[in-house]
CSV table of C-alpha atoms in Angstrom, one decimal:
chain,number,residue,atom,x,y,z
A,13,MET,CA,30.6,16.4,17.8
A,14,LEU,CA,31.5,18.3,20.9
A,15,ILE,CA,28.1,18.7,22.7
A,16,ASN,CA,27.4,20.6,25.9
A,17,LEU,CA,24.4,19.4,27.9
A,18,MET,CA,22.9,22.2,29.9
A,19,ASP,CA,20.7,21.9,33.0
A,20,PRO,CA,20.7,24.6,35.8
A,21,ALA,CA,18.0,22.4,37.5
A,22,LEU,CA,20.3,19.4,37.7
A,23,ARG,CA,21.0,19.5,41.5
A,24,ILE,CA,19.7,16.5,43.4
A,25,ALA,CA,19.3,12.8,42.9
A,26,THR,CA,15.5,12.9,42.5
A,27,GLY,CA,13.2,13.9,39.8
A,28,HIS,CA,13.2,13.8,36.0
A,29,HIS,CA,16.2,16.1,35.5
A,30,LEU,CA,18.7,13.5,36.7
A,31,ASP,CA,16.9,10.7,34.9
A,32,ILE,CA,16.7,12.4,31.5
A,33,ASP,CA,20.1,14.1,31.7
A,34,THR,CA,21.8,10.8,32.6
A,35,ASP,CA,20.0,8.9,29.7
A,36,VAL,CA,20.8,11.6,27.2
A,37,ALA,CA,24.4,11.9,28.2
A,38,ARG,CA,24.8,8.1,28.0
A,39,GLU,CA,23.2,7.9,24.6
A,40,LEU,CA,25.3,10.8,23.2
A,41,ALA,CA,28.5,9.0,24.5
A,42,ARG,CA,27.3,5.7,23.0
A,43,ALA,CA,26.8,7.5,19.6
A,44,GLY,CA,30.4,8.6,19.7
A,45,HIS,CA,29.9,12.3,20.7
A,46,ASP,CA,32.1,14.1,23.2
A,47,VAL,CA,29.5,15.3,25.8
A,48,HIS,CA,30.0,17.5,28.8
A,49,VAL,CA,27.3,18.3,31.3
A,50,TYR,CA,26.9,21.6,33.0
A,51,SER,CA,24.8,21.5,36.2
A,52,HIS,CA,23.7,23.7,39.1
A,53,MET,CA,26.8,24.7,41.1
A,54,ASP,CA,25.3,23.0,44.2
A,55,ILE,CA,24.8,19.6,42.7
A,56,SER,CA,24.8,16.9,45.3
A,57,ALA,CA,27.6,14.3,45.5
A,58,ASP,CA,25.3,11.4,44.6
A,59,ALA,CA,23.8,13.2,41.6
A,60,ARG,CA,27.3,14.2,40.5
A,61,GLY,CA,28.6,10.6,40.7
A,62,ILE,CA,25.7,9.3,38.6
A,63,ILE,CA,26.3,11.8,35.8
A,64,ALA,CA,30.1,11.5,36.0
A,65,ALA,CA,29.8,7.8,35.1
A,66,HIS,CA,28.7,8.8,31.6
A,67,ALA,CA,30.1,12.3,30.9
A,68,GLY,CA,32.3,15.1,32.1
A,69,LEU,CA,30.6,17.4,34.5
A,70,THR,CA,31.1,21.0,35.6
A,71,PRO,CA,28.8,22.6,38.2
A,72,ILE,CA,28.5,26.1,36.9
A,73,PHE,CA,24.9,27.6,37.1
A,74,ARG,CA,24.1,29.9,40.0
A,75,VAL,CA,20.3,29.9,39.6
A,76,SER,CA,17.7,27.2,39.3
A,77,PRO,CA,14.5,27.8,37.3
A,78,TYR,CA,12.6,26.6,40.4
A,79,SER,CA,14.0,29.4,42.6
A,80,GLY,CA,11.1,31.7,43.5
A,81,PRO,CA,11.2,35.5,43.0
A,82,PRO,CA,13.3,37.0,45.9
A,83,GLY,CA,11.0,40.0,46.4
A,84,GLY,CA,7.7,38.2,46.5
A,85,ASP,CA,5.2,36.6,44.1
A,86,SER,CA,3.6,39.5,42.2
A,87,ALA,CA,3.7,39.7,38.4
A,88,ALA,CA,6.4,42.4,38.8
A,89,ASP,CA,8.4,40.2,41.1
A,90,GLU,CA,8.1,37.3,38.7
A,91,THR,CA,9.3,39.3,35.7
A,92,ALA,CA,12.2,40.8,37.7
A,93,ALA,CA,13.2,37.2,38.8
A,94,TYR,CA,13.0,36.1,35.2
A,95,THR,CA,15.2,38.9,34.0
A,96,ARG,CA,17.7,38.3,36.7
A,97,ALA,CA,17.8,34.6,36.0
A,98,ALA,CA,18.3,35.1,32.3
A,99,ARG,CA,21.2,37.5,33.0
A,100,LEU,CA,22.9,35.2,35.4
A,101,VAL,CA,22.5,32.1,33.2
A,102,ALA,CA,23.9,34.1,30.3
A,103,GLU,CA,26.9,35.1,32.3
A,104,ASP,CA,27.5,31.5,33.3
A,105,LEU,CA,27.1,30.3,29.7
A,106,ARG,CA,30.1,32.5,28.7
A,107,ARG,CA,32.3,30.2,30.8
A,108,VAL,CA,31.4,26.9,29.2
A,109,ARG,CA,33.8,25.1,26.7
A,110,ALA,CA,33.6,25.7,23.0
A,111,ALA,CA,31.2,23.2,21.4
A,112,ASP,CA,29.4,22.3,18.2
A,113,LEU,CA,26.0,22.1,19.8
A,114,TRP,CA,24.2,23.0,23.1
A,115,ILE,CA,21.4,20.7,24.2
A,116,TRP,CA,18.8,21.6,26.9
A,117,PRO,CA,16.8,18.4,27.8
A,118,THR,CA,14.5,20.5,29.9
A,119,LEU,CA,14.2,24.1,28.8
A,120,PHE,CA,12.7,27.1,30.6
A,121,SER,CA,12.0,30.5,29.1
A,122,SER,CA,14.6,32.3,31.1
A,123,GLN,CA,17.2,29.8,29.9
A,124,HIS,CA,16.1,30.4,26.3
A,125,SER,CA,16.5,34.1,26.9
A,126,ALA,CA,19.9,33.5,28.3
A,127,CYS,CA,21.0,31.7,25.2
A,128,VAL,CA,19.7,34.6,23.0
A,129,ILE,CA,21.8,37.0,25.2
A,130,ALA,CA,24.9,34.8,25.1
A,131,ASP,CA,24.4,34.1,21.4
A,132,PRO,CA,27.2,31.4,21.1
A,133,GLY,CA,27.0,31.3,17.3
A,134,ILE,CA,26.3,27.5,17.3
A,135,PRO,CA,23.0,25.5,17.0
A,136,MET,CA,21.1,24.8,20.1
A,137,ALA,CA,18.2,22.5,20.9
A,138,GLY,CA,15.8,22.4,23.8
A,139,CYS,CA,12.8,20.5,25.0
A,140,ILE,CA,9.9,22.3,26.7
A,141,MET,CA,8.0,20.2,29.2
A,142,VAL,CA,5.7,22.6,31.0
A,143,GLU,CA,3.1,25.2,30.0
A,144,PRO,CA,4.2,28.8,29.3
A,145,THR,CA,2.8,30.2,32.6
A,146,TYR,CA,4.5,27.5,34.7
A,147,LEU,CA,6.1,29.3,37.7
A,148,ASN,CA,5.5,32.7,36.0
A,149,SER,CA,2.1,34.2,35.3
A,150,ALA,CA,3.6,36.5,32.6
A,151,GLY,CA,5.1,33.4,30.9
A,152,ARG,CA,3.3,33.8,27.6
A,153,THR,CA,4.5,37.4,27.1
A,154,LEU,CA,8.1,36.4,28.2
A,155,TRP,CA,8.2,33.4,25.8
A,156,ARG,CA,6.8,35.5,22.9
A,157,ARG,CA,9.5,38.1,23.6
A,158,THR,CA,12.5,35.8,23.8
A,159,LEU,CA,11.3,33.8,20.7
A,160,ALA,CA,10.9,37.0,18.7
A,161,GLU,CA,14.4,38.2,19.8
A,162,ALA,CA,15.9,34.8,18.8
A,163,HIS,CA,14.2,35.1,15.4
A,164,SER,CA,15.4,38.7,14.9
A,165,LYS,CA,19.0,37.8,15.8
A,166,LYS,CA,18.9,34.6,13.7
A,167,VAL,CA,19.8,32.5,16.7
A,168,ARG,CA,19.6,28.8,15.6
A,169,PHE,CA,17.5,27.2,18.4
A,170,ALA,CA,15.4,24.2,17.6
A,171,LEU,CA,12.5,23.9,20.1
A,172,GLY,CA,10.3,21.0,20.8
A,173,ILE,CA,7.7,19.6,23.2
A,174,LEU,CA,6.7,16.2,24.3
A,175,GLU,CA,3.0,16.3,25.1
A,176,PRO,CA,0.7,17.2,22.1
A,177,VAL,CA,-1.4,19.4,24.4
A,178,LEU,CA,1.6,21.8,24.7
A,179,ARG,CA,1.8,22.3,21.0
A,180,ASP,CA,-1.4,24.4,21.0
A,181,GLU,CA,0.1,26.4,23.9
A,182,TYR,CA,3.4,27.3,22.3
A,183,LEU,CA,2.7,27.5,18.6
A,184,PRO,CA,1.0,30.9,18.7
A,185,LEU,CA,4.0,32.2,20.6
A,186,THR,CA,6.5,31.4,17.9
A,187,VAL,CA,7.4,33.7,15.0
A,188,ASP,CA,7.9,31.1,12.3
A,189,GLY,CA,5.8,28.2,13.6
A,190,ARG,CA,8.8,26.0,14.0
A,191,LEU,CA,8.1,23.7,16.9
A,192,LYS,CA,8.9,20.0,17.0
A,193,THR,CA,7.2,17.2,18.8
A,194,PHE,CA,10.0,15.1,20.3
A,195,PRO,CA,9.7,11.4,21.0
A,196,PHE,CA,9.2,10.4,24.6
A,197,PRO,CA,12.7,9.7,26.1
A,198,PHE,CA,11.9,6.5,27.8
A,199,ASP,CA,12.8,3.0,26.6
A,200,ARG,CA,11.2,-0.4,26.5
A,201,ILE,CA,13.5,-2.8,28.5
A,202,ARG,CA,11.6,-6.1,27.8
A,203,GLU,CA,8.8,-7.6,25.7
A,204,PRO,CA,5.8,-7.8,28.1
A,205,GLY,CA,4.1,-11.2,28.6
A,206,PRO,CA,0.3,-11.6,28.6
A,207,GLY,CA,-1.4,-9.8,31.4
A,208,LYS,CA,-3.4,-12.4,33.4
A,209,LYS,CA,-4.5,-10.9,36.6
A,210,LEU,CA,-4.1,-7.5,38.4
A,211,LEU,CA,-2.3,-8.5,41.6
A,212,THR,CA,0.4,-5.8,42.2
A,213,VAL,CA,-0.2,-2.1,42.1
A,214,GLY,CA,2.8,0.3,41.9
A,215,PHE,CA,3.4,3.9,42.8
A,216,PHE,CA,6.6,5.5,41.6
A,217,GLY,CA,8.5,8.8,41.7
A,218,ASN,CA,9.3,11.7,44.0
A,219,GLN,CA,6.2,11.5,46.3
A,220,ARG,CA,5.0,14.9,47.2
A,221,ASP,CA,1.8,16.9,47.6
A,222,GLU,CA,0.6,17.4,44.0
A,223,LYS,CA,1.4,13.7,43.4
A,224,GLY,CA,-1.1,12.5,46.0
A,225,VAL,CA,1.1,11.7,48.9
A,226,ALA,CA,-1.7,12.8,51.3
A,227,LEU,CA,-3.9,10.0,49.8
A,228,PHE,CA,-1.4,7.2,50.4
A,229,GLY,CA,-2.3,6.3,54.0
A,230,THR,CA,-6.0,5.7,53.2
A,231,LEU,CA,-5.4,4.4,49.7
A,232,ILE,CA,-2.8,1.8,50.7
A,233,ASP,CA,-5.0,0.5,53.6
A,234,GLN,CA,-7.9,0.1,51.2
A,235,LEU,CA,-5.8,-1.6,48.5
A,236,LEU,CA,-4.4,-4.1,51.1
A,237,ALA,CA,-8.0,-4.8,52.3
A,238,HIS,CA,-9.0,-5.5,48.7
A,239,GLY,CA,-6.2,-8.1,48.4
A,240,PHE,CA,-3.6,-6.1,46.3
A,241,ASP,CA,0.1,-6.3,46.7
A,242,ILE,CA,1.8,-2.9,46.6
A,243,VAL,CA,5.1,-1.4,45.5
A,244,LEU,CA,5.7,2.1,46.8
A,245,HIS,CA,8.8,3.9,45.4
A,246,ASP,CA,9.8,7.3,46.7
A,247,SER,CA,12.9,8.8,45.3
A,248,SER,CA,13.0,11.4,48.1
A,249,GLY,CA,13.5,8.5,50.5
A,250,CYS,CA,10.9,9.9,53.0
A,251,SER,CA,8.1,7.4,52.8
A,252,GLU,CA,7.5,5.0,55.7
A,253,GLY,CA,6.2,1.4,55.6
A,254,GLN,CA,3.6,-0.4,57.7
A,255,GLY,CA,5.5,-3.6,58.3
A,256,ASN,CA,3.1,-5.4,56.0
A,257,PRO,CA,4.9,-8.0,53.8
A,258,ARG,CA,2.5,-7.2,50.9
A,259,LEU,CA,3.8,-3.6,50.9
A,260,ARG,CA,7.3,-3.3,49.4
A,261,LEU,CA,9.1,0.0,49.8
A,262,VAL,CA,11.7,1.2,47.3
A,263,LEU,CA,13.5,4.3,48.6
A,264,GLY,CA,15.9,6.7,46.9
A,265,PHE,CA,17.1,7.2,43.4
A,266,VAL,CA,16.8,4.0,41.3
A,267,GLN,CA,19.2,3.8,38.4
A,268,ASN,CA,17.0,1.4,36.5
A,269,LEU,CA,13.5,2.4,37.5
A,270,PRO,CA,11.7,0.5,34.6
A,271,ALA,CA,13.0,-2.8,36.2
A,272,GLU,CA,11.0,-1.9,39.3
A,273,ILE,CA,8.0,-0.8,37.2
A,274,ILE,CA,7.7,-4.1,35.4
A,275,THR,CA,7.3,-6.0,38.6
A,276,CYS,CA,3.8,-4.4,38.8
A,277,ASP,CA,0.6,-5.3,36.9
A,278,LEU,CA,-0.7,-1.7,37.2
A,279,VAL,CA,1.0,1.7,37.7
A,280,VAL,CA,-1.1,4.4,39.5
A,281,ILE,CA,-0.3,8.1,39.4
A,282,PRO,CA,-2.8,9.7,42.0
A,283,TYR,CA,-1.9,13.2,40.8
A,284,ARG,CA,-3.8,16.4,41.0
A,285,ALA,CA,-5.2,16.9,37.5
A,286,ASP,CA,-4.7,20.7,37.4
A,287,GLU,CA,-1.0,20.3,38.2
A,288,TYR,CA,-0.6,17.9,35.3
A,289,LYS,CA,-3.0,19.5,32.7
A,290,TYR,CA,0.0,20.1,30.5
A,291,LYS,CA,2.9,18.2,32.1
A,292,GLY,CA,3.6,14.6,31.1
A,293,SER,CA,4.8,11.9,33.4
A,294,GLY,CA,8.0,9.9,33.0
A,295,ILE,CA,6.5,7.2,35.1
A,296,VAL,CA,3.5,6.9,32.7
A,297,TRP,CA,5.8,6.9,29.6
A,298,SER,CA,8.0,4.2,31.2
A,299,ALA,CA,5.1,2.0,32.1
A,300,LEU,CA,3.5,2.2,28.7
A,301,ALA,CA,6.8,1.6,27.0
A,302,ASN,CA,6.9,-1.7,28.9
A,303,GLY,CA,3.3,-2.8,28.5
A,304,ILE,CA,2.1,-1.9,32.0
A,305,PRO,CA,-1.4,-0.2,32.1
A,306,VAL,CA,-1.9,2.9,34.1
A,307,VAL,CA,-4.5,4.7,36.3
A,308,ALA,CA,-4.2,8.5,35.8
A,309,PRO,CA,-6.3,11.6,36.6
A,310,SER,CA,-9.0,12.6,34.1
A,311,GLY,CA,-8.3,16.0,32.5
A,312,SER,CA,-4.5,15.7,32.8
A,313,ALA,CA,-2.0,15.2,29.9
A,314,PRO,CA,-1.1,11.7,31.2
A,315,GLY,CA,-4.8,10.9,31.5
A,316,LYS,CA,-5.5,12.0,27.9
A,317,LEU,CA,-2.6,9.8,26.7
A,318,VAL,CA,-3.7,6.8,28.7
A,319,GLU,CA,-7.4,7.3,27.6
A,320,GLY,CA,-6.5,7.7,23.9
A,321,LEU,CA,-4.5,4.5,24.0
A,322,GLY,CA,-7.1,2.5,26.0
A,323,ALA,CA,-4.3,1.4,28.2
A,324,GLY,CA,-5.7,2.1,31.6
A,325,LYS,CA,-8.4,3.8,33.6
A,326,LEU,CA,-9.0,7.4,34.8
A,327,PHE,CA,-10.2,8.8,38.1
A,328,ASP,CA,-12.3,11.9,38.3
A,329,ALA,CA,-11.6,13.4,41.8
A,330,PHE,CA,-8.5,13.9,43.8
A,331,THR,CA,-9.7,11.5,46.6
A,332,ALA,CA,-8.6,8.1,47.8
A,333,ALA,CA,-12.1,6.8,47.0
A,334,SER,CA,-12.0,7.9,43.4
A,335,VAL,CA,-8.5,6.5,42.8
A,336,LEU,CA,-9.5,3.2,44.4
A,337,GLN,CA,-12.6,2.9,42.2
A,338,ALA,CA,-10.4,3.4,39.1
A,339,ILE,CA,-8.1,0.7,40.3
A,340,LEU,CA,-11.0,-1.7,40.9
A,341,ASP,CA,-12.3,-0.8,37.4
A,342,ALA,CA,-8.9,-1.6,36.1
A,343,ARG,CA,-9.0,-5.0,37.8
A,344,ASN,CA,-12.4,-5.7,36.3
A,345,ASP,CA,-11.3,-4.8,32.8
A,346,TYR,CA,-7.7,-5.9,33.1
A,347,ALA,CA,-7.7,-8.2,30.1
A,348,SER,CA,-8.6,-5.3,27.8
A,349,ILE,CA,-6.4,-2.6,29.2
A,350,SER,CA,-3.4,-4.9,29.6
A,351,ARG,CA,-3.8,-6.0,25.9
A,352,ALA,CA,-3.9,-2.3,24.9
A,353,ALA,CA,-0.8,-1.6,26.9
A,354,ARG,CA,1.1,-4.5,25.3
A,355,GLU,CA,0.1,-3.2,21.9
A,356,VAL,CA,1.5,0.2,22.8
A,357,SER,CA,4.7,-1.4,24.0
A,358,ALA,CA,5.1,-3.5,20.8
A,359,SER,CA,5.5,-0.4,18.6
A,360,TRP,CA,7.0,2.0,21.2
A,361,MET,CA,10.6,1.9,20.1
A,362,LYS,CA,9.7,2.6,16.5
A,363,GLN,CA,8.5,6.1,17.6
A,364,HIS,CA,10.0,6.8,21.0
A,365,GLY,CA,12.9,6.0,23.3
A,366,VAL,CA,16.0,7.8,24.4
A,367,ARG,CA,17.8,7.2,21.1
A,368,LYS,CA,15.0,8.7,19.0
A,369,PHE,CA,14.7,11.6,21.4
A,370,VAL,CA,18.5,12.4,21.1
A,371,GLU,CA,18.4,11.9,17.3
A,372,ALA,CA,15.5,14.4,17.1
A,373,MET,CA,17.5,17.0,19.2
A,374,LEU,CA,20.6,16.5,17.0
A,375,ASP,CA,18.5,17.1,13.9
A,376,PHE,CA,18.6,20.8,14.5
A,377,GLU,CA,18.1,21.9,10.9
A,378,THR,CA,14.5,20.8,10.8
């Protein structure tokens, strides 16, 4: 098939957009499809090079879903920004090549509306990764409206979510109740060995405020004092080390991040729970896929996943002391949580992984 992969947020060499778009493009090409990626027009040279190794690429989209409303942040401003974004994306979509299918690995409501406006007459599939009101307080109304318009126009658009908690958020907004739960698009790269001791703790991703970057100074000092080794990855490349040989810095985009994750005995995501109440974490999915237990915030979607699997520990407060206590609890109960993580890993590829994610998106009739 001729498949167009769409992502107006694909712009820089950090974050999940580049990770997932690259993996999906690679898998589509491996399966014999002709895939072409359409990114934001200001995509960086390094992000462009990473994608271009696996697919054709055309920078075309003028607006990112993360662009704030130009006139302010009131509900009226947000709705106006949504309407403008949908119109601009729809105009841009009219310039893409003819294809058999459009895939949106990360879909926002304004982009769904743009597809309804453009109405290409072909099937489309998209994965929603955030709650309806993410970046827009009127999100529920806007999603309900665009889904109703798609149903009325008989636009063929298969929608899905990753985190089960999102199903309850989106199902009432659909007209026909058609909403898939997609597999997690992260692979197991090795069979994990038995977990003996918790020695090395890892932090991964684009380190920023809601991901607990302000806690790192205190938390790292305390972890070193308790005898842990630390791996700190920052895809933004902004973190600074302390000259301690037991603290290893990994900076910038890492093509094979799971290979770094499996050097750790425990992965920690010191995130704000309210920011991740509905959002999943690629770091968590990758760790679990490879049998690495996780410390995550209580009350978050990643925390609920970890707790349900018994493959880690939760912290209750967004403080270095609370995160540290969860890590110490993980050390004390490491035999149990590492065994649970290995059990998750053993069956992971039967249910999840990039190939299963792509297959689910290609199965647009169901």
